[in-house]
């Protein structure tokens, strides 16, 4: 039988610049992704999605990479560490003020197992939601003992006692460098940095890398910047291409080959309480995020081995 991609190609023809050929290519990519096996990491990967700049695509990346990995068969836990609770919204989790959340976990009132919710669109995706109450935590935990490791301790206990094995724990960070972000960076072994394809992106990047260096030096020596992802890429502009090339030049082994296009569907999805993967599964945005997630999954072996080398060196 003729595939959807073939049908579209037959109707619109193979002209490389036509809308038809673009649709055919997308639909072929969609079909290929559905058939592709996402390799699972040999052990749980703990990833913080961080960038001190706001609006660069941290939350969108957390939500859609997590959804894509879950769709690819992995068990995923998302931890929302941003008081804005945008990741919770986009994954359809209840997170009114007072709803059990990250806030209760950090302050030791509840365990992760008691507050996690299942994402309605993806049975293999769980989320620890955040509500605006979390903004108080920054001050409230300031005097607590081991205040940098509150999330780490809670996560370690959860992973150890959970009946189900989690392949990925992905933490969405707020745009700041306070205790919440320090907690996130102490709880994980990897940082994923989303980079918005715009002029100032590279300036902020150097600053961010320095900050992560400080965290490594003082709190979490194992921490590895494992992944960079260029977001809101506009392929019609030279600037987007230049940013991508620059990032590749400086961080060749870290940046993903896939870039995320700027699309209306990606920005609309959260208002329906959905990831782009669930809201517009065949769209360009969803497909790009699934391609990026596949790259992340395929790099598990090399990332885990780099981490294990780092751990050995510490001994
Ligand atoms: P952050 O978490 O870093 O503050 P967000 O993921 O919330 O950033 O993204 C900021 C805004 O940009 C949001 O309104 C989001 O919907 C929008 N956005 C993010 N990525 C894309 C994209 N690829 N295409 C279109 N809009 C996007
Ligand atoms: Mg955010």
mmCIF file of N, CA, C and O in Angstrom, residues 115-205:
data_model
loop_
_atom_site.group_PDB
_atom_site.id
_atom_site.type_symbol
_atom_site.label_atom_id
_atom_site.label_comp_id
_atom_site.label_asym_id
_atom_site.label_seq_id
_atom_site.Cartn_x
_atom_site.Cartn_y
_atom_site.Cartn_z
ATOM 1 N N UNK A 115 3.105 12.877 45.721
ATOM 2 C CA UNK A 115 2.685 14.082 44.996
ATOM 3 C C UNK A 115 2.706 13.922 43.477
ATOM 4 O O UNK A 115 2.148 14.745 42.762
ATOM 5 N N UNK A 116 3.358 12.881 42.989
ATOM 6 C CA UNK A 116 3.461 12.760 41.532
ATOM 7 C C UNK A 116 2.088 12.465 40.922
ATOM 8 O O UNK A 116 1.252 11.812 41.528
ATOM 9 N N UNK A 117 1.883 13.005 39.721
ATOM 10 C CA UNK A 117 0.644 12.754 38.987
ATOM 11 C C UNK A 117 1.009 12.170 37.633
ATOM 12 O O UNK A 117 2.064 12.470 37.087
ATOM 13 N N UNK A 118 0.090 11.365 37.099
ATOM 14 C CA UNK A 118 0.340 10.811 35.765
ATOM 15 C C UNK A 118 -0.148 11.804 34.710
ATOM 16 O O UNK A 118 -1.217 12.388 34.861
ATOM 17 N N UNK A 119 0.652 12.008 33.681
ATOM 18 C CA UNK A 119 0.242 12.896 32.595
ATOM 19 C C UNK A 119 -0.905 12.219 31.832
ATOM 20 O O UNK A 119 -0.779 11.076 31.421
ATOM 21 N N UNK A 120 -2.034 12.915 31.662
ATOM 22 C CA UNK A 120 -3.192 12.287 31.011
ATOM 23 C C UNK A 120 -2.906 11.806 29.585
ATOM 24 O O UNK A 120 -3.524 10.836 29.128
ATOM 25 N N UNK A 121 -1.982 12.429 28.884
ATOM 26 C CA UNK A 121 -1.723 12.049 27.487
ATOM 27 C C UNK A 121 -0.711 10.920 27.329
ATOM 28 O O UNK A 121 -0.666 10.279 26.281
ATOM 29 N N UNK A 122 0.133 10.725 28.352
ATOM 30 C CA UNK A 122 1.190 9.719 28.224
ATOM 31 C C UNK A 122 1.291 8.903 29.510
ATOM 32 O O UNK A 122 1.807 9.388 30.522
ATOM 33 N N UNK A 123 0.827 7.656 29.489
ATOM 34 C CA UNK A 123 0.816 6.838 30.705
ATOM 35 C C UNK A 123 2.206 6.608 31.301
ATOM 36 O O UNK A 123 2.317 6.346 32.493
ATOM 37 N N UNK A 124 3.261 6.732 30.504
ATOM 38 C CA UNK A 124 4.604 6.483 31.044
ATOM 39 C C UNK A 124 5.268 7.750 31.563
ATOM 40 O O UNK A 124 6.438 7.751 31.913
ATOM 41 N N UNK A 125 4.509 8.837 31.597
ATOM 42 C CA UNK A 125 5.081 10.119 32.023
ATOM 43 C C UNK A 125 4.417 10.589 33.315
ATOM 44 O O UNK A 125 3.197 10.749 33.373
ATOM 45 N N UNK A 126 5.226 10.765 34.350
ATOM 46 C CA UNK A 126 4.733 11.283 35.629
ATOM 47 C C UNK A 126 5.313 12.666 35.872
ATOM 48 O O UNK A 126 6.403 12.985 35.396
ATOM 49 N N UNK A 127 4.571 13.451 36.638
ATOM 50 C CA UNK A 127 5.056 14.798 36.915
ATOM 51 C C UNK A 127 4.856 15.169 38.377
ATOM 52 O O UNK A 127 3.818 14.868 38.965
ATOM 53 N N UNK A 128 5.888 15.772 38.957
ATOM 54 C CA UNK A 128 5.770 16.385 40.281
ATOM 55 C C UNK A 128 5.478 17.857 40.009
ATOM 56 O O UNK A 128 6.346 18.587 39.528
ATOM 57 N N UNK A 129 4.240 18.296 40.250
ATOM 58 C CA UNK A 129 3.852 19.638 39.818
ATOM 59 C C UNK A 129 4.386 20.730 40.744
ATOM 60 O O UNK A 129 4.779 20.455 41.879
ATOM 61 N N UNK A 130 4.405 21.935 40.210
ATOM 62 C CA UNK A 130 4.790 23.091 41.030
ATOM 63 C C UNK A 130 3.643 24.091 41.037
ATOM 64 O O UNK A 130 2.929 24.223 40.046
ATOM 65 N N UNK A 131 3.487 24.766 42.162
ATOM 66 C CA UNK A 131 2.500 25.843 42.237
ATOM 67 C C UNK A 131 3.232 27.088 42.720
ATOM 68 O O UNK A 131 4.394 27.024 43.128
ATOM 69 N N UNK A 132 2.532 28.194 42.708
ATOM 70 C CA UNK A 132 3.141 29.474 43.050
ATOM 71 C C UNK A 132 3.689 29.472 44.488
ATOM 72 O O UNK A 132 4.640 30.189 44.786
ATOM 73 N N UNK A 133 3.151 28.605 45.358
ATOM 74 C CA UNK A 133 3.659 28.487 46.743
ATOM 75 C C UNK A 133 5.170 28.257 46.762
ATOM 76 O O UNK A 133 5.859 28.622 47.702
ATOM 77 N N UNK A 134 5.642 27.585 45.708
ATOM 78 C CA UNK A 134 7.058 27.209 45.652
ATOM 79 C C UNK A 134 7.967 28.427 45.747
ATOM 80 O O UNK A 134 9.110 28.324 46.192
ATOM 81 N N UNK A 135 7.452 29.585 45.353
ATOM 82 C CA UNK A 135 8.289 30.790 45.416
ATOM 83 C C UNK A 135 8.703 31.093 46.852
ATOM 84 O O UNK A 135 9.742 31.706 47.089
ATOM 85 N N UNK A 136 7.903 30.633 47.833
ATOM 86 C CA UNK A 136 8.247 30.843 49.237
ATOM 87 C C UNK A 136 9.394 29.964 49.695
ATOM 88 O O UNK A 136 10.123 30.302 50.634
ATOM 89 N N UNK A 137 9.565 28.827 49.013
ATOM 90 C CA UNK A 137 10.555 27.840 49.447
ATOM 91 C C UNK A 137 11.955 28.442 49.468
ATOM 92 O O UNK A 137 12.766 28.160 50.352
ATOM 93 N N UNK A 138 12.230 29.266 48.474
ATOM 94 C CA UNK A 138 13.549 29.879 48.326
ATOM 95 C C UNK A 138 14.016 30.489 49.663
ATOM 96 O O UNK A 138 15.146 30.296 50.079
ATOM 97 N N UNK A 139 13.105 31.200 50.325
ATOM 98 C CA UNK A 139 13.439 31.809 51.617
ATOM 99 C C UNK A 139 13.320 30.817 52.760
ATOM 100 O O UNK A 139 14.159 30.764 53.654
ATOM 101 N N UNK A 140 12.268 30.008 52.709
ATOM 102 C CA UNK A 140 11.979 29.129 53.842
ATOM 103 C C UNK A 140 13.055 28.076 54.077
ATOM 104 O O UNK A 140 13.294 27.683 55.208
ATOM 105 N N UNK A 141 13.669 27.598 53.004
ATOM 106 C CA UNK A 141 14.669 26.537 53.196
ATOM 107 C C UNK A 141 16.079 27.106 53.416
ATOM 108 O O UNK A 141 17.016 26.354 53.659
ATOM 109 N N UNK A 142 16.202 28.431 53.334
ATOM 110 C CA UNK A 142 17.531 29.051 53.401
ATOM 111 C C UNK A 142 18.312 28.638 54.648
ATOM 112 O O UNK A 142 19.540 28.518 54.603
ATOM 113 N N UNK A 143 17.624 28.415 55.758
ATOM 114 C CA UNK A 143 18.323 28.058 56.993
ATOM 115 C C UNK A 143 18.350 26.560 57.259
ATOM 116 O O UNK A 143 18.866 26.121 58.285
ATOM 117 N N UNK A 144 17.754 25.788 56.352
ATOM 118 C CA UNK A 144 17.702 24.349 56.616
ATOM 119 C C UNK A 144 19.067 23.715 56.412
ATOM 120 O O UNK A 144 19.874 24.160 55.600
ATOM 121 N N UNK A 145 19.263 22.639 57.160
ATOM 122 C CA UNK A 145 20.501 21.901 57.032
ATOM 123 C C UNK A 145 20.496 21.205 55.673
ATOM 124 O O UNK A 145 19.445 20.745 55.235
ATOM 125 N N UNK A 146 21.618 21.131 55.024
ATOM 126 C CA UNK A 146 21.701 20.435 53.744
ATOM 127 C C UNK A 146 20.728 21.030 52.724
ATOM 128 O O UNK A 146 20.160 20.331 51.894
ATOM 129 N N UNK A 147 20.565 22.352 52.795
ATOM 130 C CA UNK A 147 19.539 23.025 51.983
ATOM 131 C C UNK A 147 19.752 22.907 50.478
ATOM 132 O O UNK A 147 18.809 23.067 49.707
ATOM 133 N N UNK A 148 20.977 22.615 50.045
ATOM 134 C CA UNK A 148 21.214 22.469 48.601
ATOM 135 C C UNK A 148 20.794 21.097 48.087
ATOM 136 O O UNK A 148 20.673 20.891 46.895
ATOM 137 N N UNK A 149 20.647 20.151 49.015
ATOM 138 C CA UNK A 149 20.412 18.762 48.600
ATOM 139 C C UNK A 149 19.011 18.255 48.905
ATOM 140 O O UNK A 149 18.778 17.052 48.959
ATOM 141 N N UNK A 150 18.076 19.183 49.098
ATOM 142 C CA UNK A 150 16.713 18.763 49.466
ATOM 143 C C UNK A 150 16.072 17.944 48.343
ATOM 144 O O UNK A 150 15.484 16.893 48.576
ATOM 145 N N UNK A 151 16.223 18.429 47.104
ATOM 146 C CA UNK A 151 15.631 17.694 45.978
ATOM 147 C C UNK A 151 16.390 16.387 45.748
ATOM 148 O O UNK A 151 15.792 15.338 45.522
ATOM 149 N N UNK A 152 17.712 16.467 45.845
ATOM 150 C CA UNK A 152 18.521 15.271 45.619
ATOM 151 C C UNK A 152 18.122 14.150 46.591
ATOM 152 O O UNK A 152 17.898 13.011 46.175
ATOM 153 N N UNK A 153 18.017 14.496 47.870
ATOM 154 C CA UNK A 153 17.673 13.481 48.862
ATOM 155 C C UNK A 153 16.303 12.869 48.584
ATOM 156 O O UNK A 153 16.120 11.656 48.663
ATOM 157 N N UNK A 154 15.338 13.733 48.253
ATOM 158 C CA UNK A 154 13.980 13.239 47.978
ATOM 159 C C UNK A 154 13.968 12.335 46.731
ATOM 160 O O UNK A 154 13.330 11.283 46.723
ATOM 161 N N UNK A 155 14.706 12.756 45.704
ATOM 162 C CA UNK A 155 14.728 11.969 44.464
ATOM 163 C C UNK A 155 15.417 10.627 44.657
ATOM 164 O O UNK A 155 14.960 9.594 44.168
ATOM 165 N N UNK A 156 16.549 10.656 45.366
ATOM 166 C CA UNK A 156 17.287 9.414 45.592
ATOM 167 C C UNK A 156 16.419 8.413 46.340
ATOM 168 O O UNK A 156 16.381 7.229 45.997
ATOM 169 N N UNK A 157 15.695 8.918 47.330
ATOM 170 C CA UNK A 157 14.838 8.014 48.102
ATOM 171 C C UNK A 157 13.735 7.452 47.210
ATOM 172 O O UNK A 157 13.434 6.262 47.247
ATOM 173 N N UNK A 158 13.165 8.326 46.404
ATOM 174 C CA UNK A 158 12.083 7.889 45.518
ATOM 175 C C UNK A 158 12.563 6.814 44.537
ATOM 176 O O UNK A 158 11.932 5.769 44.372
ATOM 177 N N UNK A 159 13.687 7.080 43.894
ATOM 178 C CA UNK A 159 14.202 6.148 42.884
ATOM 179 C C UNK A 159 14.540 4.796 43.526
ATOM 180 O O UNK A 159 14.306 3.740 42.954
ATOM 181 N N UNK A 160 15.066 4.867 44.745
ATOM 182 C CA UNK A 160 15.451 3.634 45.439
ATOM 183 C C UNK A 160 14.229 2.806 45.837
ATOM 184 O O UNK A 160 14.260 1.587 45.803
ATOM 185 N N UNK A 161 13.142 3.477 46.216
ATOM 186 C CA UNK A 161 11.999 2.747 46.767
ATOM 187 C C UNK A 161 10.873 2.514 45.755
ATOM 188 O O UNK A 161 9.958 1.748 46.029
ATOM 189 N N UNK A 162 10.947 3.182 44.600
ATOM 190 C CA UNK A 162 9.863 3.046 43.626
ATOM 191 C C UNK A 162 9.822 1.637 43.044
ATOM 192 O O UNK A 162 10.855 1.050 42.735
ATOM 193 N N UNK A 163 8.606 1.104 42.875
ATOM 194 C CA UNK A 163 8.450 -0.228 42.277
ATOM 195 C C UNK A 163 8.848 -0.193 40.810
ATOM 196 O O UNK A 163 9.335 -1.161 40.256
ATOM 197 N N UNK A 164 8.584 0.940 40.196
ATOM 198 C CA UNK A 164 8.856 1.054 38.771
ATOM 199 C C UNK A 164 10.211 1.685 38.533
ATOM 200 O O UNK A 164 10.609 2.605 39.254
ATOM 201 N N UNK A 165 10.893 1.219 37.492
ATOM 202 C CA UNK A 165 12.179 1.817 37.137
ATOM 203 C C UNK A 165 11.946 3.044 36.258
ATOM 204 O O UNK A 165 11.191 2.983 35.293
ATOM 205 N N UNK A 166 12.588 4.133 36.596
ATOM 206 C CA UNK A 166 12.511 5.330 35.759
ATOM 207 C C UNK A 166 13.761 5.430 34.890
ATOM 208 O O UNK A 166 14.878 5.272 35.390
ATOM 209 N N UNK A 167 13.561 5.694 33.605
ATOM 210 C CA UNK A 167 14.697 5.835 32.694
ATOM 211 C C UNK A 167 15.249 7.258 32.714
ATOM 212 O O UNK A 167 16.447 7.460 32.557
ATOM 213 N N UNK A 168 14.345 8.213 32.876
ATOM 214 C CA UNK A 168 14.770 9.620 32.889
ATOM 215 C C UNK A 168 14.062 10.388 33.988
ATOM 216 O O UNK A 168 12.859 10.221 34.193
ATOM 217 N N UNK A 169 14.810 11.245 34.674
ATOM 218 C CA UNK A 169 14.215 12.251 35.554
ATOM 219 C C UNK A 169 14.629 13.598 34.966
ATOM 220 O O UNK A 169 15.824 13.868 34.799
ATOM 221 N N UNK A 170 13.650 14.413 34.603
ATOM 222 C CA UNK A 170 13.953 15.677 33.929
ATOM 223 C C UNK A 170 13.389 16.835 34.751
ATOM 224 O O UNK A 170 12.202 16.855 35.087
ATOM 225 N N UNK A 171 14.281 17.752 35.121
ATOM 226 C CA UNK A 171 13.895 18.832 36.038
ATOM 227 C C UNK A 171 13.819 20.156 35.280
ATOM 228 O O UNK A 171 14.802 20.580 34.654
ATOM 229 N N UNK A 172 12.665 20.813 35.339
ATOM 230 C CA UNK A 172 12.511 22.121 34.697
ATOM 231 C C UNK A 172 12.903 23.212 35.697
ATOM 232 O O UNK A 172 12.332 23.299 36.777
ATOM 233 N N UNK A 173 13.894 24.015 35.336
ATOM 234 C CA UNK A 173 14.406 25.042 36.257
ATOM 235 C C UNK A 173 13.768 26.405 36.002
ATOM 236 O O UNK A 173 13.443 26.744 34.866
ATOM 237 N N UNK A 174 13.661 27.217 37.075
ATOM 238 C CA UNK A 174 13.240 28.608 36.884
ATOM 239 C C UNK A 174 14.408 29.414 36.308
ATOM 240 O O UNK A 174 15.558 28.976 36.356
ATOM 241 N N UNK A 175 14.114 30.594 35.766
ATOM 242 C CA UNK A 175 15.178 31.421 35.187
ATOM 243 C C UNK A 175 15.838 32.280 36.252
ATOM 244 O O UNK A 175 15.542 33.461 36.355
ATOM 245 N N UNK A 176 16.712 31.708 37.046
ATOM 246 C CA UNK A 176 17.382 32.486 38.090
ATOM 247 C C UNK A 176 18.571 31.666 38.508
ATOM 248 O O UNK A 176 18.852 30.616 37.937
ATOM 249 N N UNK A 177 19.262 32.103 39.520
ATOM 250 C CA UNK A 177 20.246 31.209 40.072
ATOM 251 C C UNK A 177 20.138 31.187 41.589
ATOM 252 O O UNK A 177 21.087 31.437 42.307
ATOM 253 N N UNK A 178 18.969 30.891 42.068
ATOM 254 C CA UNK A 178 18.755 30.811 43.506
ATOM 255 C C UNK A 178 18.825 29.378 43.991
ATOM 256 O O UNK A 178 19.327 28.489 43.302
ATOM 257 N N UNK A 179 18.289 29.174 45.189
ATOM 258 C CA UNK A 179 18.344 27.860 45.826
ATOM 259 C C UNK A 179 17.604 26.773 45.046
ATOM 260 O O UNK A 179 17.996 25.611 45.084
ATOM 261 N N UNK A 180 16.540 27.187 44.349
ATOM 262 C CA UNK A 180 15.788 26.180 43.585
ATOM 263 C C UNK A 180 16.652 25.596 42.472
ATOM 264 O O UNK A 180 16.681 24.383 42.265
ATOM 265 N N UNK A 181 17.375 26.470 41.791
ATOM 266 C CA UNK A 181 18.232 25.987 40.699
ATOM 267 C C UNK A 181 19.419 25.204 41.260
ATOM 268 O O UNK A 181 19.816 24.166 40.714
ATOM 269 N N UNK A 182 19.977 25.677 42.369
ATOM 270 C CA UNK A 182 21.080 24.930 42.999
ATOM 271 C C UNK A 182 20.596 23.529 43.389
ATOM 272 O O UNK A 182 21.284 22.529 43.157
ATOM 273 N N UNK A 183 19.379 23.462 43.951
ATOM 274 C CA UNK A 183 18.823 22.158 44.304
ATOM 275 C C UNK A 183 18.688 21.267 43.072
ATOM 276 O O UNK A 183 18.998 20.081 43.120
ATOM 277 N N UNK A 184 18.224 21.865 41.980
ATOM 278 C CA UNK A 184 18.083 21.089 40.736
ATOM 279 C C UNK A 184 19.450 20.589 40.285
ATOM 280 O O UNK A 184 19.617 19.408 39.963
ATOM 281 N N UNK A 185 20.443 21.469 40.303
ATOM 282 C CA UNK A 185 21.762 21.091 39.783
ATOM 283 C C UNK A 185 22.509 20.132 40.702
ATOM 284 O O UNK A 185 23.445 19.462 40.270
ATOM 285 N N UNK A 186 22.116 20.091 41.960
ATOM 286 C CA UNK A 186 22.730 19.115 42.869
ATOM 287 C C UNK A 186 22.040 17.758 42.770
ATOM 288 O O UNK A 186 22.607 16.737 43.123
ATOM 289 N N UNK A 187 20.791 17.765 42.275
ATOM 290 C CA UNK A 187 20.017 16.518 42.216
ATOM 291 C C UNK A 187 20.289 15.733 40.941
ATOM 292 O O UNK A 187 19.915 14.572 40.834
ATOM 293 N N UNK A 188 20.904 16.380 39.964
ATOM 294 C CA UNK A 188 21.091 15.723 38.664
ATOM 295 C C UNK A 188 22.575 15.467 38.373
ATOM 296 O O UNK A 188 23.459 15.927 39.117
ATOM 297 N N UNK A 189 22.813 14.758 37.283
ATOM 298 C CA UNK A 189 24.188 14.586 36.818
ATOM 299 C C UNK A 189 24.414 15.293 35.483
ATOM 300 O O UNK A 189 25.537 15.446 35.042
ATOM 301 N N UNK A 190 23.313 15.677 34.836
ATOM 302 C CA UNK A 190 23.441 16.316 33.521
ATOM 303 C C UNK A 190 22.658 17.614 33.455
ATOM 304 O O UNK A 190 21.605 17.738 34.079
ATOM 305 N N UNK A 191 23.183 18.537 32.657
ATOM 306 C CA UNK A 191 22.427 19.747 32.339
ATOM 307 C C UNK A 191 22.150 19.762 30.839
ATOM 308 O O UNK A 191 23.039 19.479 30.036
ATOM 309 N N UNK A 192 20.901 20.069 30.509
ATOM 310 C CA UNK A 192 20.527 20.307 29.112
ATOM 311 C C UNK A 192 20.273 21.803 28.996
ATOM 312 O O UNK A 192 19.441 22.352 29.720
ATOM 313 N N UNK A 193 20.992 22.458 28.110
ATOM 314 C CA UNK A 193 20.826 23.900 27.944
ATOM 315 C C UNK A 193 20.082 24.195 26.640
ATOM 316 O O UNK A 193 20.612 23.928 25.557
ATOM 317 N N UNK A 194 18.869 24.739 26.752
ATOM 318 C CA UNK A 194 18.204 25.190 25.528
ATOM 319 C C UNK A 194 18.753 26.559 25.160
ATOM 320 O O UNK A 194 18.933 27.421 26.021
ATOM 321 N N UNK A 195 19.058 26.731 23.883
ATOM 322 C CA UNK A 195 19.605 28.002 23.422
ATOM 323 C C UNK A 195 18.676 28.583 22.371
ATOM 324 O O UNK A 195 18.460 27.969 21.331
ATOM 325 N N UNK A 196 18.136 29.744 22.681
ATOM 326 C CA UNK A 196 17.246 30.379 21.718
ATOM 327 C C UNK A 196 18.087 30.965 20.584
ATOM 328 O O UNK A 196 19.086 31.637 20.842
ATOM 329 N N UNK A 197 17.659 30.691 19.353
ATOM 330 C CA UNK A 197 18.421 31.172 18.203
ATOM 331 C C UNK A 197 18.207 32.674 18.034
ATOM 332 O O UNK A 197 17.431 33.112 17.201
ATOM 333 N N UNK A 198 18.870 33.449 18.847
ATOM 334 C CA UNK A 198 18.784 34.914 18.724
ATOM 335 C C UNK A 198 20.114 35.535 19.097
ATOM 336 O O UNK A 198 20.965 34.891 19.709
ATOM 337 N N UNK A 199 20.251 36.800 18.775
ATOM 338 C CA UNK A 199 21.546 37.455 18.831
ATOM 339 C C UNK A 199 22.257 37.356 20.187
ATOM 340 O O UNK A 199 23.444 37.080 20.265
ATOM 341 N N UNK A 200 21.525 37.569 21.282
ATOM 342 C CA UNK A 200 22.166 37.620 22.598
ATOM 343 C C UNK A 200 22.434 36.257 23.221
ATOM 344 O O UNK A 200 23.009 36.160 24.288
ATOM 345 N N UNK A 201 21.990 35.197 22.547
ATOM 346 C CA UNK A 201 22.061 33.859 23.134
ATOM 347 C C UNK A 201 23.477 33.499 23.574
ATOM 348 O O UNK A 201 23.686 32.962 24.661
ATOM 349 N N UNK A 202 24.469 33.836 22.744
ATOM 350 C CA UNK A 202 25.823 33.383 23.029
ATOM 351 C C UNK A 202 26.450 34.138 24.192
ATOM 352 O O UNK A 202 27.229 33.575 24.961
ATOM 353 N N UNK A 203 26.064 35.404 24.318
ATOM 354 C CA UNK A 203 26.551 36.185 25.467
ATOM 355 C C UNK A 203 26.141 35.516 26.775
ATOM 356 O O UNK A 203 26.946 35.297 27.660
ATOM 357 N N UNK A 204 24.849 35.198 26.888
ATOM 358 C CA UNK A 204 24.325 34.574 28.105
ATOM 359 C C UNK A 204 24.932 33.204 28.338
ATOM 360 O O UNK A 204 25.099 32.771 29.477
ATOM 361 N N UNK A 205 25.294 32.539 27.243
ATOM 362 C CA UNK A 205 25.785 31.163 27.346
ATOM 363 C C UNK A 205 27.099 31.080 28.126
ATOM 364 O O UNK A 205 27.268 30.216 28.990
#
